[in-house]
mmCIF file of C-alpha atoms in Angstrom:
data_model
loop_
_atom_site.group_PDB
_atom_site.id
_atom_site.type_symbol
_atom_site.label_atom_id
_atom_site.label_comp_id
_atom_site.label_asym_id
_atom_site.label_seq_id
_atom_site.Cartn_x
_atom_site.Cartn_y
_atom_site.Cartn_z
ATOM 1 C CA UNK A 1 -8.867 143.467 -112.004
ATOM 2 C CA UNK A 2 -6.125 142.652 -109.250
ATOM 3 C CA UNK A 3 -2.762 141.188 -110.442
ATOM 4 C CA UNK A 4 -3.386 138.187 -108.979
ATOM 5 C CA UNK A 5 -0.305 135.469 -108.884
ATOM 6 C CA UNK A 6 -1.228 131.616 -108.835
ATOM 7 C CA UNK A 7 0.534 129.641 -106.045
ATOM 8 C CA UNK A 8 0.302 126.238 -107.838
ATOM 9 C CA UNK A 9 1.730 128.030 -111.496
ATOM 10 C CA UNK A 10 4.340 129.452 -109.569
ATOM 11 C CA UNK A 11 5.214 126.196 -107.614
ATOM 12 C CA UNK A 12 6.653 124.946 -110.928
ATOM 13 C CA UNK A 13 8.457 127.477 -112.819
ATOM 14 C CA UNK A 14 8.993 131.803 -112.162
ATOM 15 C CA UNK A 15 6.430 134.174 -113.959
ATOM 16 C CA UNK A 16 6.948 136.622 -116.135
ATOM 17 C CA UNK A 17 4.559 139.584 -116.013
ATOM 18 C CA UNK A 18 4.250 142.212 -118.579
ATOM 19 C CA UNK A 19 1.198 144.501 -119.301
ATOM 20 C CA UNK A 20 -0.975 147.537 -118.187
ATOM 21 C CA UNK A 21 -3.229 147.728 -115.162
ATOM 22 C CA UNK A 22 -6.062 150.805 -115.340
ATOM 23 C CA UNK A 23 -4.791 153.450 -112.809
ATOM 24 C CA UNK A 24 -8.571 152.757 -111.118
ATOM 25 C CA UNK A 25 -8.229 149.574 -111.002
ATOM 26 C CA UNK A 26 -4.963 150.904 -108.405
ATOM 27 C CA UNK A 27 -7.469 152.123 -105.909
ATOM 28 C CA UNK A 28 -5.053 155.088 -104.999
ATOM 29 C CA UNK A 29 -7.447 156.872 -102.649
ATOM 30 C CA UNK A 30 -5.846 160.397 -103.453
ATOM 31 C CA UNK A 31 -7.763 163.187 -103.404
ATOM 32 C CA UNK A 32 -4.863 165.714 -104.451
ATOM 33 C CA UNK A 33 -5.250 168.499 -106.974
ATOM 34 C CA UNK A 34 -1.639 168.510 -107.426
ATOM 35 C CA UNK A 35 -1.234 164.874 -108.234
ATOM 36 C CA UNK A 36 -3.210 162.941 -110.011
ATOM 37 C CA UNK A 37 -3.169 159.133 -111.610
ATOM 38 C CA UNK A 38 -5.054 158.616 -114.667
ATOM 39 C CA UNK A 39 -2.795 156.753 -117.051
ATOM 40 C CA UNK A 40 -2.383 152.894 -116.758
ATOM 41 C CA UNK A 41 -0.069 151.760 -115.046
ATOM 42 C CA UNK A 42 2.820 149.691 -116.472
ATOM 43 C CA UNK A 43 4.834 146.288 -115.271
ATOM 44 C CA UNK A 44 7.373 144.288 -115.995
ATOM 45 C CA UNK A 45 7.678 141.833 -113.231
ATOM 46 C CA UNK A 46 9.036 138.483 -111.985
ATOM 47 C CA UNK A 47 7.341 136.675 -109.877
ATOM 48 C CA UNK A 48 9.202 133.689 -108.057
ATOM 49 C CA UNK A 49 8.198 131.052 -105.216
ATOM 50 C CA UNK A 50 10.977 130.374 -102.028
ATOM 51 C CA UNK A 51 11.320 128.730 -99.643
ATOM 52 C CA UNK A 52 8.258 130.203 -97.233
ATOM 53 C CA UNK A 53 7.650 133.427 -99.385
ATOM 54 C CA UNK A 54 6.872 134.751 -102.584
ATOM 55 C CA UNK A 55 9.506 137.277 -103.885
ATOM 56 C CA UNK A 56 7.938 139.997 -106.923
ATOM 57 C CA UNK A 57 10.663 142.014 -108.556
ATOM 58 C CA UNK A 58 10.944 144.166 -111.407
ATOM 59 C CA UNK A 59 9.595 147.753 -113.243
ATOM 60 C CA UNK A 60 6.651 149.888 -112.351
ATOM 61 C CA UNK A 61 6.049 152.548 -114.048
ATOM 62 C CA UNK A 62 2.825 155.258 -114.045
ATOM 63 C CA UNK A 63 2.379 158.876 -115.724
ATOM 64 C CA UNK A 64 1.194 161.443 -113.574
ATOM 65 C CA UNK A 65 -0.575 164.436 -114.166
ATOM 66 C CA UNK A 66 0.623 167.114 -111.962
ATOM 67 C CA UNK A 67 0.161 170.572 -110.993
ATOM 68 C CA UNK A 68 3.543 173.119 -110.381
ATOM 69 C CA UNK A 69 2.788 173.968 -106.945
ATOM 70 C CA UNK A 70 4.913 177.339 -107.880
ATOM 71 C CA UNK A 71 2.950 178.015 -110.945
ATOM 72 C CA UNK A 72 0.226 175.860 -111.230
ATOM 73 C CA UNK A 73 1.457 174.932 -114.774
ATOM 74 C CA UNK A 74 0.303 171.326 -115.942
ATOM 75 C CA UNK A 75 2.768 168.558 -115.891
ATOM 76 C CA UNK A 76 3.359 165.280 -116.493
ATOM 77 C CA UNK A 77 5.756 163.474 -114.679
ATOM 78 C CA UNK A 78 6.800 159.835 -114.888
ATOM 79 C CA UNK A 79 6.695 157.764 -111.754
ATOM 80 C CA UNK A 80 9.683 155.092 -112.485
ATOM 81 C CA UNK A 81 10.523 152.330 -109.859
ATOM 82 C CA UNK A 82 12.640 150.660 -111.735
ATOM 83 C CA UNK A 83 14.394 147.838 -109.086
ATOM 84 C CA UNK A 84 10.392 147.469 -107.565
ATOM 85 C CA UNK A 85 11.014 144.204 -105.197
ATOM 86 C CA UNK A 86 7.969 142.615 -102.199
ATOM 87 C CA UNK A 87 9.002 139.784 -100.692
ATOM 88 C CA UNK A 88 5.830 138.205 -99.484
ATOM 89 C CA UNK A 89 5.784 135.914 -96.643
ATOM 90 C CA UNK A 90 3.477 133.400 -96.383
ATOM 91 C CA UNK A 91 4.070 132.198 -92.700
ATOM 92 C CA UNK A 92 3.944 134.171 -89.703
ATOM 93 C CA UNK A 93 2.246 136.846 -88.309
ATOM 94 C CA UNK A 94 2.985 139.401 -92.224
ATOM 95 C CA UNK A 95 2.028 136.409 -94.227
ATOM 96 C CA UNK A 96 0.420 137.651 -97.204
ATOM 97 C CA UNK A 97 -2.951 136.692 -97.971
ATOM 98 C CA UNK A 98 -3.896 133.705 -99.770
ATOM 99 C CA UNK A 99 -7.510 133.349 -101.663
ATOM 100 C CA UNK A 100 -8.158 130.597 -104.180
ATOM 101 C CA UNK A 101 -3.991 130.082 -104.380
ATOM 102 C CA UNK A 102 -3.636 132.886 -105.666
ATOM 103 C CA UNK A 103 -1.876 136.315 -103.964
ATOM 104 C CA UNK A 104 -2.728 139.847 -104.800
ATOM 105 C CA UNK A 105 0.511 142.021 -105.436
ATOM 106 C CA UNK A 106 -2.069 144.724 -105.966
ATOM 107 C CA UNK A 107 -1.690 145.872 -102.245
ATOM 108 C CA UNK A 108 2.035 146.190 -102.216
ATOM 109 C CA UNK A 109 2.058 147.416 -105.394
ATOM 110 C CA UNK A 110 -0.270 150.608 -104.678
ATOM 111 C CA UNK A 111 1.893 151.110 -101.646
ATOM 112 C CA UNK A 112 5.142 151.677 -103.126
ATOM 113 C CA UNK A 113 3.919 153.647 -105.676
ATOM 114 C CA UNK A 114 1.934 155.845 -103.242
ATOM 115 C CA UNK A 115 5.408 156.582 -101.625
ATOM 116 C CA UNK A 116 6.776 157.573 -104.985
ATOM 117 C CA UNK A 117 4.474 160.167 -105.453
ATOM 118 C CA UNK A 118 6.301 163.867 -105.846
ATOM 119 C CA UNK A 119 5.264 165.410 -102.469
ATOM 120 C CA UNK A 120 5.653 169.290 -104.238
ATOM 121 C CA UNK A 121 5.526 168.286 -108.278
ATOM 122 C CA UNK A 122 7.599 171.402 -110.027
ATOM 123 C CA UNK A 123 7.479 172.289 -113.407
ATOM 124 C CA UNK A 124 11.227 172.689 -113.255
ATOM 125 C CA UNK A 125 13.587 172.803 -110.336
ATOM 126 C CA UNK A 126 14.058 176.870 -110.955
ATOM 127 C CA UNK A 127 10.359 177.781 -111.806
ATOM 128 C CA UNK A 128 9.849 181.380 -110.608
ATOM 129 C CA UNK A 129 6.438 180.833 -109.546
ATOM 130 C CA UNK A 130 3.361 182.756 -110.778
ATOM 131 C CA UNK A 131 4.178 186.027 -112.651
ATOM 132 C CA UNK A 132 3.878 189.415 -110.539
ATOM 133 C CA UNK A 133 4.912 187.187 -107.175
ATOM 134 C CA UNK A 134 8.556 187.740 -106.702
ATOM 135 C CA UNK A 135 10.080 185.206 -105.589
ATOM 136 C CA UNK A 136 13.007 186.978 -103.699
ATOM 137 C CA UNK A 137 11.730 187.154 -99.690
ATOM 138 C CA UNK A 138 14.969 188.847 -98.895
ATOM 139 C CA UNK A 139 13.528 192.277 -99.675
ATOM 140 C CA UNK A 140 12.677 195.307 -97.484
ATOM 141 C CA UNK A 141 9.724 196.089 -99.351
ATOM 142 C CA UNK A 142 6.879 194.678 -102.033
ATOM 143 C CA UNK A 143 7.320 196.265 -105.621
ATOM 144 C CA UNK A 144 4.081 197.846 -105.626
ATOM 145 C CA UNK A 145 2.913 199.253 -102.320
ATOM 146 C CA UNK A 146 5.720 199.961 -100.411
ATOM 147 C CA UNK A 147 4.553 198.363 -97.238
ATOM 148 C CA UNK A 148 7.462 196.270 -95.544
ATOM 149 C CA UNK A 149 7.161 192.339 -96.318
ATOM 150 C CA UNK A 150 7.252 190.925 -93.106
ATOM 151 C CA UNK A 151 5.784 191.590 -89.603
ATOM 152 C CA UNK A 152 9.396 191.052 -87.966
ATOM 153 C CA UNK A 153 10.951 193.623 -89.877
ATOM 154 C CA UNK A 154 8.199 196.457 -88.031
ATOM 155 C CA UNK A 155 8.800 194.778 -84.803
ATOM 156 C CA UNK A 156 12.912 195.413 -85.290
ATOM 157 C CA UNK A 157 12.147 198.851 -85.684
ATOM 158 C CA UNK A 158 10.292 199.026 -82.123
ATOM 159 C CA UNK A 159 12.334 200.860 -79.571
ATOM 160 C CA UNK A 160 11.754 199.160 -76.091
#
């Protein structure tokens, strides 16, 4: 169900707007490995009427599950947007929509928390990666075979 805001309610008096909203319900459209929604997401919002828009402000907040991209560890990490504001016009060519009086913050919502997603989730800012790998690209040479790690470092030893 879209959080849907009613223009005449909110012609009167600001809403308050507390409660959970099923991460489907979201529509995120991701189809990451690495990051995933499935916990409901949470909001604490208020919702006021100007002049010639409708201004939404407050807390999001949604639990991710997550892959390390280093390690491929689970994780969870909490998406927090915690000074969330849409001003919604409602003249001109942005106007929001307007169906039933009511508008859908579900749109803008999903949009800012789309752009909060972690674009390489890590399990910690000094994971190592996956054992055996080193980490450590500045050497001449892999641990186990010997062979050099990079193609430039055969081409410096070219004599033209």
């Amino acid at each position: 169900m879209p959080l849907l805001v009613n223009m005449q309610q909110l012609a009167r008096e600001p809403l308050t707007l507390k409660g959970e909203m099923p991460a489907e319900e979201l529509d995120l459209g991701v189809n990451d490995e690495m990051v995933q929604a499935k916990a409901p997401l949470r909001y604490d919002l208020t919702v006021e009427k100007l002049e010639d828009a409708v201004l939404a402000q407050g807390r999001l907040r949604l639990k991710l599950d997550c892959q390390c991209v280093r390690c491929l560890k689970p994780v969870k990490i909490e998406l927090d947007l915690k000074g969330w504001a849409a001003h919604l016009p409602l003249e001109g060519e942005d106007a929001v929509a307007v169906v039933g009086d009511c508008v859908d913050l579900t749109p803008h919502i999903r949009e800012d928390i789309l752009l909060g997603f972690p674009q390489y989730p890590a399990c910690e800012p000094e994971c190592g990666g996956l054992k055996g790998i080193s980490p450590d690209r500045s050497k001449k040479t892999s641990d186990k075979t010997g062979l050099p790690s990079s193609a430039l470092s055969e081409l410096d030893k070219l004599k033209l």
